[in-house]
Amino acid sequence: MEQFDVVIIGGGMVGASLALALSASTTNALRIALIDQGSLTATPIKSTTPFFPKVSALTEASVNLFKNLRAWSGMISQRICPYHYMKIWDSEGTGEIGFDTSGTTAEALGYIVENCVISNALLARLKETAVKLYPWETELTFQLDGQSNMVTLTDGQTLQSTLLVAADGAESQLRQTANIPLSQKDYLHHAIVTTVETEHYHQDTAWQVFLNAGPLAFLPLTGRRNKHYCSVVWSLIPDQADQIMALNTDKFCKEIGKAFEQKLGKVVHAEPRFYFPLRQRHALHYYRNNVVLVGDAAHTIHPLAGQGANLGFMDVAILTEELKRAIHRHDDIGASHILSRYQRRRKGHNLLMMEAMRGFQNLFAADNIRIRWLRNSGMRAVNQLPLIKQSLVRKAMGITGDIPELMAPTTLFSEGS
């Protein structure tokens, strides 16, 4: 039986970020293990490698986290795409709003980064630490007694840990085993994701149009050989999503180009499409005994604002901060008063973001002519109020409010810009 202070279940972006953050922030004071059902090896990416369909829109706060963990340069060395502008409009009216970096010191509003690029950089950094990696663990058995938790691996080996972290996604096995209740609300939409080639350059802009059926986003990607690419997220009611998925590539390109109002000219080509149902999930508690939840294991939201991954990275930064504080006080990192501080700092913020996303979805889904007039009038009014727009931008970038040390512009661990 191997002894650890922290065992993290799930080696995706959030789990790997937490393992690296704890290793860096506590200067190896913690014995950390990371267990994943994947290989925990990098995905080869060359300049000619097609774009992967799953991307994240990283905020300034998340970028600061990766800089401070010395992982950002590893992402830059692969491929990232900054965007300096954002344009949002209502397909059923004249309302439009545009955002830029005015009033901030940020170089960009955000960065579109493929999830595998993020994972590659984190795994490369983890190999430089003392974190012990356990890949390809397909069958895990948990024994939770509220004192010391045990995880039995596929080969029968057992790990004992003071604190178990569930970073194993929306269907978290560990959360279910710990009997942490979950509330769920179906958005009644499916998201179609793919990569498209457009006739014209994306203008370093993240585009989003609100259609009757749901929002459609074109997110900028790096160009290759004078070709222009965007990552697409299209939210549709299930029947319409099925119809769109059934189209051949040429018809899909025409349909999505029409829905996007040809803002970037014709949609020239589309990569294979994937789709999945959209659900809001929220754990009623973020911990139980000495099991704690982060990322999608604790909450999932509508992708229309691109905040899902960023909320998970904020979980990482604040949980790291609370555990670091406990170590400095020679306190028990699995104690309820430590984990309850993490819950207080994250739960309210996550709930506010969830309700905001649901509110936006309901507002733009409403077909009432008065509501349509109000939302278009509101968008036009906000577009003419720079101070309000700057405030919205700063909140969306995560650079206001409770900013943990690891998401500040610089810390002792920073690799710089």
Short mmCIF file of C-alpha atoms in Angstrom, two decimals:
data_model
loop_
_atom_site.label_atom_id
_atom_site.label_comp_id
_atom_site.label_asym_id
_atom_site.label_seq_id
_atom_site.Cartn_x
_atom_site.Cartn_y
_atom_site.Cartn_z
CA MET A 1 0.00 0.00 0.00
CA GLU A 2 1.42 3.36 -1.06
CA GLN A 3 0.76 6.42 1.08
CA PHE A 4 -0.14 9.82 -0.37
CA ASP A 5 -1.39 13.12 0.93
CA VAL A 6 -3.49 13.86 -2.16
CA VAL A 7 -4.76 11.45 -4.80
CA ILE A 8 -6.45 13.08 -7.80
CA ILE A 9 -8.86 10.99 -9.85
CA GLY A 10 -8.94 12.25 -13.44
CA GLY A 11 -5.95 13.44 -15.47
CA GLY A 12 -7.74 15.81 -17.83
CA MET A 13 -7.05 19.54 -17.98
CA VAL A 14 -8.42 20.30 -14.51
CA GLY A 15 -6.95 17.26 -12.72
CA ALA A 16 -3.52 17.74 -14.31
CA SER A 17 -3.63 21.47 -13.49
CA LEU A 18 -4.38 20.71 -9.85
CA ALA A 19 -1.57 18.15 -9.57
CA LEU A 20 0.90 20.63 -11.05
CA ALA A 21 -0.39 23.55 -8.95
CA LEU A 22 -0.15 21.60 -5.70
CA SER A 23 3.33 20.38 -6.57
CA ALA A 24 4.56 23.89 -7.42
CA SER A 25 2.80 25.79 -4.65
CA THR A 26 3.70 23.49 -1.76
CA THR A 27 7.32 22.90 -2.87
CA ASN A 28 6.91 19.12 -2.73
CA ALA A 29 5.50 19.21 0.81
CA LEU A 30 2.70 16.95 -0.42
CA ARG A 31 2.91 13.44 -1.79
CA ILE A 32 0.63 13.58 -4.83
CA ALA A 33 -0.72 10.92 -7.17
CA LEU A 34 -2.69 11.45 -10.39
CA ILE A 35 -4.83 8.59 -11.72
CA ASP A 36 -6.44 8.63 -15.15
CA GLN A 37 -8.31 6.24 -17.42
CA GLY A 38 -6.22 7.50 -20.36
CA SER A 39 -2.59 7.14 -21.23
CA LEU A 40 -1.36 10.41 -19.63
CA THR A 41 0.90 10.86 -22.67
CA ALA A 42 1.05 13.76 -25.09
CA THR A 43 -0.97 13.87 -28.31
CA PRO A 44 1.47 14.48 -31.20
CA ILE A 45 0.75 17.79 -32.92
CA LYS A 46 2.51 18.99 -36.06
CA SER A 47 1.85 22.10 -38.13
CA THR A 48 -0.15 19.96 -40.55
CA THR A 49 -2.14 18.10 -37.87
CA PRO A 50 -5.89 18.81 -38.26
CA PHE A 51 -7.45 20.82 -35.48
CA PHE A 52 -9.09 18.83 -32.71
CA PRO A 53 -12.80 19.59 -32.20
CA LYS A 54 -12.68 20.27 -28.45
CA VAL A 55 -11.33 23.71 -27.63
CA SER A 56 -11.40 26.08 -24.66
CA ALA A 57 -11.65 29.87 -24.64
CA LEU A 58 -9.07 30.68 -21.99
CA THR A 59 -9.54 33.87 -19.98
CA GLU A 60 -6.76 36.13 -18.79
CA ALA A 61 -7.02 34.57 -15.32
CA SER A 62 -6.57 31.05 -16.71
CA VAL A 63 -3.62 32.17 -18.82
CA ASN A 64 -2.04 33.67 -15.70
CA LEU A 65 -2.49 30.32 -13.96
CA PHE A 66 -0.62 28.52 -16.73
CA LYS A 67 2.11 31.15 -16.83
CA ASN A 68 2.60 30.79 -13.10
CA LEU A 69 2.81 27.02 -13.48
CA ARG A 70 5.32 27.43 -16.34
CA ALA A 71 2.99 25.60 -18.72
CA TRP A 72 1.93 28.49 -20.96
CA SER A 73 5.10 28.48 -23.07
CA GLY A 74 4.44 24.81 -23.81
CA MET A 75 1.04 25.76 -25.24
CA ILE A 76 2.49 28.60 -27.30
CA SER A 77 5.05 26.22 -28.77
CA GLN A 78 2.21 24.09 -30.13
CA ARG A 79 -0.62 26.37 -31.29
CA ILE A 80 -2.91 28.93 -29.72
CA CYS A 81 -5.01 31.70 -31.21
CA PRO A 82 -5.55 34.98 -29.34
CA TYR A 83 -8.68 36.97 -30.06
CA HIS A 84 -8.83 40.71 -29.53
CA TYR A 85 -12.48 41.33 -30.31
CA MET A 86 -15.84 39.73 -29.68
CA LYS A 87 -19.01 40.41 -31.63
CA ILE A 88 -22.45 39.24 -30.51
CA TRP A 89 -25.71 39.87 -32.31
CA ASP A 90 -29.34 38.80 -32.49
CA SER A 91 -30.37 37.18 -35.75
CA GLU A 92 -33.96 38.32 -35.24
CA GLY A 93 -33.25 42.02 -34.75
CA THR A 94 -30.78 44.86 -34.92
CA GLY A 95 -29.15 44.39 -31.51
CA GLU A 96 -25.39 44.02 -31.59
CA ILE A 97 -22.61 44.43 -29.08
CA GLY A 98 -18.85 44.42 -29.51
CA PHE A 99 -16.11 43.94 -26.94
CA ASP A 100 -12.37 44.62 -26.96
CA THR A 101 -9.58 45.05 -24.39
CA SER A 102 -10.22 48.75 -23.75
CA GLY A 103 -9.86 49.57 -20.07
CA THR A 104 -7.66 46.53 -19.36
CA THR A 105 -3.94 45.85 -19.58
CA ALA A 106 -4.52 42.49 -21.26
CA GLU A 107 -2.96 41.73 -24.63
CA ALA A 108 -6.08 39.85 -25.76
CA LEU A 109 -9.65 39.20 -24.69
CA GLY A 110 -8.84 35.52 -24.54
CA TYR A 111 -7.20 32.61 -26.32
CA ILE A 112 -8.74 29.72 -28.20
CA VAL A 113 -6.70 26.62 -27.37
CA GLU A 114 -7.38 23.01 -28.24
CA ASN A 115 -7.89 20.92 -25.12
CA CYS A 116 -5.20 18.46 -26.16
CA VAL A 117 -2.70 21.35 -26.44
CA ILE A 118 -3.47 22.32 -22.83
CA SER A 119 -3.13 18.71 -21.67
CA ASN A 120 0.15 18.23 -23.55
CA ALA A 121 1.76 21.23 -21.87
CA LEU A 122 0.54 20.22 -18.41
CA LEU A 123 1.74 16.63 -18.79
CA ALA A 124 5.16 17.81 -19.96
CA ARG A 125 5.48 19.93 -16.81
CA LEU A 126 4.18 17.14 -14.56
CA LYS A 127 7.00 14.89 -15.72
CA GLU A 128 9.41 17.42 -14.18
CA THR A 129 7.77 17.04 -10.76
CA ALA A 130 7.52 14.38 -8.07
CA VAL A 131 3.83 13.74 -8.85
CA LYS A 132 3.31 10.01 -9.40
CA LEU A 133 1.25 9.18 -12.49
CA TYR A 134 -1.01 6.13 -12.82
CA PRO A 135 -2.30 5.84 -16.42
CA TRP A 136 -4.74 3.39 -17.95
CA GLU A 137 -6.51 2.62 -14.69
CA THR A 138 -9.83 1.49 -16.14
CA GLU A 139 -11.28 -0.10 -13.02
CA LEU A 140 -11.03 1.78 -9.74
CA THR A 141 -12.45 0.72 -6.40
CA PHE A 142 -12.86 3.27 -3.63
CA GLN A 143 -13.00 2.59 0.08
CA LEU A 144 -14.14 5.73 1.88
CA ASP A 145 -14.30 5.69 5.66
CA GLY A 146 -14.06 9.42 6.41
CA GLN A 147 -10.57 9.09 7.86
CA SER A 148 -8.17 7.71 5.29
CA ASN A 149 -9.41 6.88 1.81
CA MET A 150 -8.16 3.99 -0.27
CA VAL A 151 -8.15 3.52 -4.03
CA THR A 152 -7.58 0.06 -5.49
CA LEU A 153 -6.17 0.09 -9.02
CA THR A 154 -6.81 -2.30 -11.88
CA ASP A 155 -3.86 -4.52 -10.92
CA GLY A 156 -4.95 -4.73 -7.28
CA GLN A 157 -2.45 -2.17 -5.97
CA THR A 158 -3.87 0.08 -3.23
CA LEU A 159 -3.19 3.77 -2.65
CA GLN A 160 -4.06 5.38 0.67
CA SER A 161 -4.66 9.11 0.82
CA THR A 162 -5.52 11.85 3.28
CA LEU A 163 -7.50 13.70 0.59
CA LEU A 164 -9.20 12.36 -2.52
CA VAL A 165 -10.02 14.79 -5.33
CA ALA A 166 -12.72 14.05 -7.90
CA ALA A 167 -11.63 15.56 -11.21
CA ASP A 168 -13.13 12.74 -13.25
CA GLY A 169 -15.75 14.69 -15.15
CA ALA A 170 -19.50 15.19 -15.20
CA GLU A 171 -20.27 11.50 -14.62
CA SER A 172 -17.74 11.33 -11.77
CA GLN A 173 -17.47 7.83 -10.32
CA LEU A 174 -15.81 9.18 -7.19
CA ARG A 175 -18.57 11.74 -6.59
CA GLN A 176 -21.18 9.02 -6.89
CA THR A 177 -19.26 6.69 -4.57
CA ALA A 178 -18.98 9.47 -1.99
CA ASN A 179 -22.78 9.93 -2.20
CA ILE A 180 -22.55 13.64 -2.95
CA PRO A 181 -25.95 14.64 -4.39
CA LEU A 182 -26.23 16.40 -7.73
CA SER A 183 -28.89 18.67 -9.20
CA GLN A 184 -29.41 18.48 -12.97
CA LYS A 185 -31.35 20.58 -15.46
CA ASP A 186 -31.54 19.71 -19.11
CA TYR A 187 -30.95 22.68 -21.41
CA LEU A 188 -33.01 20.79 -24.03
CA HIS A 189 -30.28 21.47 -26.55
CA HIS A 190 -27.49 19.52 -28.20
CA ALA A 191 -24.16 21.10 -29.11
CA ILE A 192 -22.59 20.38 -32.49
CA VAL A 193 -18.82 20.95 -32.56
CA THR A 194 -16.44 20.89 -35.51
CA THR A 195 -13.75 22.87 -37.31
CA VAL A 196 -14.59 24.81 -40.45
CA GLU A 197 -12.55 26.54 -43.11
CA THR A 198 -13.93 29.98 -44.05
CA GLU A 199 -13.47 32.06 -47.17
CA HIS A 200 -12.26 35.12 -45.26
CA TYR A 201 -10.00 35.76 -42.26
CA HIS A 202 -11.71 35.66 -38.84
CA GLN A 203 -10.35 39.13 -37.94
CA ASP A 204 -8.98 37.95 -34.57
CA THR A 205 -12.60 37.93 -33.43
CA ALA A 206 -14.81 35.52 -31.52
CA TRP A 207 -18.23 35.67 -33.18
CA GLN A 208 -21.57 34.62 -31.70
CA VAL A 209 -25.04 34.91 -33.17
CA PHE A 210 -28.20 34.09 -31.24
CA LEU A 211 -30.58 32.19 -33.51
CA ASN A 212 -34.12 31.08 -32.76
CA ALA A 213 -32.87 27.53 -32.23
CA GLY A 214 -29.89 28.52 -30.07
CA PRO A 215 -26.50 30.27 -30.16
CA LEU A 216 -23.88 29.66 -32.85
CA ALA A 217 -20.24 30.56 -32.17
CA PHE A 218 -17.33 30.85 -34.60
CA LEU A 219 -14.09 30.86 -32.60
CA PRO A 220 -10.81 31.82 -34.31
CA LEU A 221 -8.01 29.32 -34.94
CA THR A 222 -4.55 29.81 -36.37
CA GLY A 223 -4.37 29.86 -40.15
CA ARG A 224 -2.29 27.57 -42.34
CA ARG A 225 -1.10 28.08 -45.92
CA ASN A 226 -3.32 31.13 -46.44
CA LYS A 227 -6.36 29.22 -45.24
CA HIS A 228 -8.68 30.44 -42.50
CA TYR A 229 -10.17 28.27 -39.76
CA CYS A 230 -12.68 28.55 -36.94
CA SER A 231 -13.87 26.19 -34.25
CA VAL A 232 -17.66 25.96 -34.27
CA VAL A 233 -20.08 25.35 -31.41
CA TRP A 234 -23.73 25.27 -32.54
CA SER A 235 -26.47 24.78 -29.95
CA LEU A 236 -29.70 23.34 -31.36
CA ILE A 237 -32.83 21.63 -30.12
CA PRO A 238 -32.38 17.84 -30.47
CA ASP A 239 -34.53 17.33 -33.60
CA GLN A 240 -32.74 20.10 -35.46
CA ALA A 241 -29.37 18.84 -34.29
CA ASP A 242 -30.19 15.40 -35.69
CA GLN A 243 -31.15 16.95 -39.04
CA ILE A 244 -27.95 19.00 -39.21
CA MET A 245 -25.83 16.00 -38.28
CA ALA A 246 -27.45 13.99 -41.08
CA LEU A 247 -26.40 16.47 -43.79
CA ASN A 248 -23.43 15.71 -46.00
CA THR A 249 -20.43 18.01 -45.71
CA ASP A 250 -21.36 20.33 -48.59
CA LYS A 251 -24.93 20.83 -47.37
CA PHE A 252 -23.70 21.34 -43.81
CA CYS A 253 -21.29 24.05 -44.98
CA LYS A 254 -24.10 25.84 -46.80
CA GLU A 255 -26.46 25.54 -43.84
CA ILE A 256 -24.01 26.80 -41.24
CA GLY A 257 -22.82 29.57 -43.55
CA LYS A 258 -26.40 30.74 -43.95
CA ALA A 259 -27.02 30.61 -40.19
CA PHE A 260 -23.84 32.64 -39.63
CA GLU A 261 -25.02 35.21 -42.19
CA GLN A 262 -21.86 34.68 -44.25
CA LYS A 263 -19.94 37.00 -41.91
CA LEU A 264 -16.68 35.40 -43.05
CA GLY A 265 -17.79 34.58 -46.57
CA LYS A 266 -18.52 31.02 -47.59
CA VAL A 267 -17.84 28.07 -45.32
CA VAL A 268 -15.45 26.21 -47.61
CA HIS A 269 -15.01 22.94 -45.71
CA ALA A 270 -15.91 21.24 -42.44
CA GLU A 271 -14.14 18.53 -40.49
CA PRO A 272 -16.13 15.60 -39.00
CA ARG A 273 -18.87 16.73 -36.61
CA PHE A 274 -19.61 15.61 -33.09
CA TYR A 275 -22.56 16.38 -30.87
CA PHE A 276 -23.64 15.88 -27.30
CA PRO A 277 -26.54 16.88 -25.02
CA LEU A 278 -26.18 20.03 -22.91
CA ARG A 279 -27.03 19.79 -19.22
CA GLN A 280 -26.52 22.02 -16.24
CA ARG A 281 -25.16 20.05 -13.31
CA HIS A 282 -24.27 21.26 -9.86
CA ALA A 283 -23.17 19.28 -6.83
CA LEU A 284 -25.14 20.26 -3.74
CA HIS A 285 -21.90 19.99 -1.77
CA TYR A 286 -18.34 20.36 -3.03
CA TYR A 287 -16.94 17.97 -0.47
CA ARG A 288 -17.91 15.18 1.85
CA ASN A 289 -15.58 14.01 4.59
CA ASN A 290 -12.19 14.09 2.87
CA VAL A 291 -13.41 13.83 -0.73
CA VAL A 292 -13.53 17.13 -2.66
CA LEU A 293 -14.84 17.98 -6.15
CA VAL A 294 -13.33 20.19 -8.85
CA GLY A 295 -14.25 21.08 -12.42
CA ASP A 296 -17.00 19.19 -14.22
CA ALA A 297 -17.31 16.77 -11.29
CA ALA A 298 -18.74 19.73 -9.36
CA HIS A 299 -20.48 21.78 -12.08
CA THR A 300 -21.23 21.98 -15.81
CA ILE A 301 -22.83 24.90 -17.63
CA HIS A 302 -23.98 25.93 -21.10
CA PRO A 303 -20.99 26.59 -23.41
CA LEU A 304 -22.44 29.84 -24.82
CA ALA A 305 -19.99 32.05 -22.85
CA GLY A 306 -17.07 29.62 -22.95
CA GLN A 307 -16.68 29.66 -19.17
CA GLY A 308 -16.88 25.95 -18.30
CA ALA A 309 -13.15 25.15 -18.34
CA ASN A 310 -12.26 28.50 -16.78
CA LEU A 311 -14.51 27.79 -13.80
CA GLY A 312 -12.65 24.52 -13.34
CA PHE A 313 -9.28 26.26 -13.43
CA MET A 314 -10.55 28.75 -10.83
CA ASP A 315 -11.48 25.74 -8.66
CA VAL A 316 -7.89 24.55 -9.02
CA ALA A 317 -6.36 27.88 -8.02
CA ILE A 318 -8.56 28.37 -4.96
CA LEU A 319 -8.35 24.77 -3.71
CA THR A 320 -4.57 25.00 -4.04
CA GLU A 321 -4.59 28.24 -2.08
CA GLU A 322 -6.65 26.73 0.74
CA LEU A 323 -4.51 23.57 0.98
CA LYS A 324 -1.34 25.65 0.94
CA ARG A 325 -2.71 27.74 3.81
CA ALA A 326 -3.53 24.57 5.75
CA ILE A 327 0.02 23.26 5.30
CA HIS A 328 1.52 26.50 6.56
CA ARG A 329 -0.66 26.18 9.66
CA HIS A 330 0.25 22.49 10.08
CA ASP A 331 -3.45 21.70 9.67
CA ASP A 332 -5.19 18.61 8.30
CA ILE A 333 -5.69 19.18 4.56
CA GLY A 334 -8.74 16.87 4.57
CA ALA A 335 -10.49 18.60 7.48
CA SER A 336 -13.98 19.96 6.91
CA HIS A 337 -13.09 23.52 7.98
CA ILE A 338 -10.43 23.60 5.23
CA LEU A 339 -12.64 22.18 2.49
CA SER A 340 -15.62 24.31 3.56
CA ARG A 341 -13.56 27.45 2.88
CA TYR A 342 -12.95 26.22 -0.66
CA GLN A 343 -16.66 25.50 -1.05
CA ARG A 344 -17.67 28.96 0.20
CA ARG A 345 -15.31 30.69 -2.19
CA ARG A 346 -16.40 28.71 -5.25
CA LYS A 347 -20.01 27.64 -4.85
CA GLY A 348 -21.65 31.07 -4.93
CA HIS A 349 -19.57 32.23 -7.90
CA ASN A 350 -20.33 29.08 -9.89
CA LEU A 351 -24.05 29.32 -9.13
CA LEU A 352 -24.15 32.95 -10.28
CA MET A 353 -22.45 32.02 -13.54
CA MET A 354 -24.88 29.13 -14.08
CA GLU A 355 -27.93 31.29 -13.54
CA ALA A 356 -26.51 33.99 -15.80
CA MET A 357 -26.04 31.45 -18.60
CA ARG A 358 -29.55 30.08 -18.11
CA GLY A 359 -30.90 33.62 -18.12
CA PHE A 360 -29.12 34.44 -21.39
CA GLN A 361 -30.40 31.24 -22.96
CA ASN A 362 -33.99 31.96 -21.91
CA LEU A 363 -33.76 35.60 -22.97
CA PHE A 364 -32.61 34.82 -26.49
CA ALA A 365 -34.91 31.81 -26.86
CA ALA A 366 -37.99 33.93 -26.12
CA ASP A 367 -40.13 34.54 -29.21
CA ASN A 368 -42.35 37.22 -27.66
CA ILE A 369 -42.08 40.38 -29.76
CA ARG A 370 -41.82 42.62 -26.69
CA ILE A 371 -38.97 40.58 -25.25
CA ARG A 372 -37.21 40.60 -28.62
CA TRP A 373 -37.52 44.40 -28.74
CA LEU A 374 -36.21 44.74 -25.18
CA ARG A 375 -33.19 42.51 -25.74
CA ASN A 376 -32.24 44.27 -28.98
CA SER A 377 -32.70 47.68 -27.37
CA GLY A 378 -30.65 46.54 -24.40
CA MET A 379 -27.78 45.30 -26.58
CA ARG A 380 -27.70 48.58 -28.51
CA ALA A 381 -27.75 50.58 -25.26
CA VAL A 382 -24.93 48.57 -23.63
CA ASN A 383 -22.86 48.86 -26.80
CA GLN A 384 -22.88 52.63 -26.34
CA LEU A 385 -21.78 52.52 -22.67
CA PRO A 386 -18.01 51.88 -22.56
CA LEU A 387 -17.73 51.76 -18.76
CA ILE A 388 -20.35 49.01 -18.51
CA LYS A 389 -18.70 47.09 -21.33
CA GLN A 390 -15.32 47.37 -19.64
CA SER A 391 -16.80 46.05 -16.40
CA LEU A 392 -18.36 43.09 -18.23
CA VAL A 393 -15.08 42.35 -19.98
CA ARG A 394 -13.09 42.39 -16.73
CA LYS A 395 -15.57 40.01 -15.08
CA ALA A 396 -15.51 37.67 -18.08
CA MET A 397 -11.70 37.68 -18.04
CA GLY A 398 -11.65 36.75 -14.34
CA ILE A 399 -9.55 39.76 -13.34
CA THR A 400 -11.91 41.21 -10.75
CA GLY A 401 -13.17 40.01 -7.39
CA ASP A 402 -11.60 37.10 -5.51
CA ILE A 403 -8.41 36.54 -7.50
CA PRO A 404 -6.29 33.72 -6.06
CA GLU A 405 -2.52 34.01 -6.01
CA LEU A 406 -2.00 31.57 -8.88
CA MET A 407 -4.26 33.64 -11.14
CA ALA A 408 -2.60 36.96 -10.37
CA PRO A 409 -0.48 38.45 -13.18
CA THR A 410 2.80 37.37 -11.55
CA THR A 411 3.86 35.13 -8.67
CA LEU A 412 7.10 33.55 -7.54
CA PHE A 413 6.49 30.67 -9.94
CA SER A 414 5.80 32.72 -13.06
CA GLU A 415 7.53 31.94 -16.32
CA GLY A 416 6.63 35.43 -17.51
CA SER A 417 4.79 36.20 -20.70
#
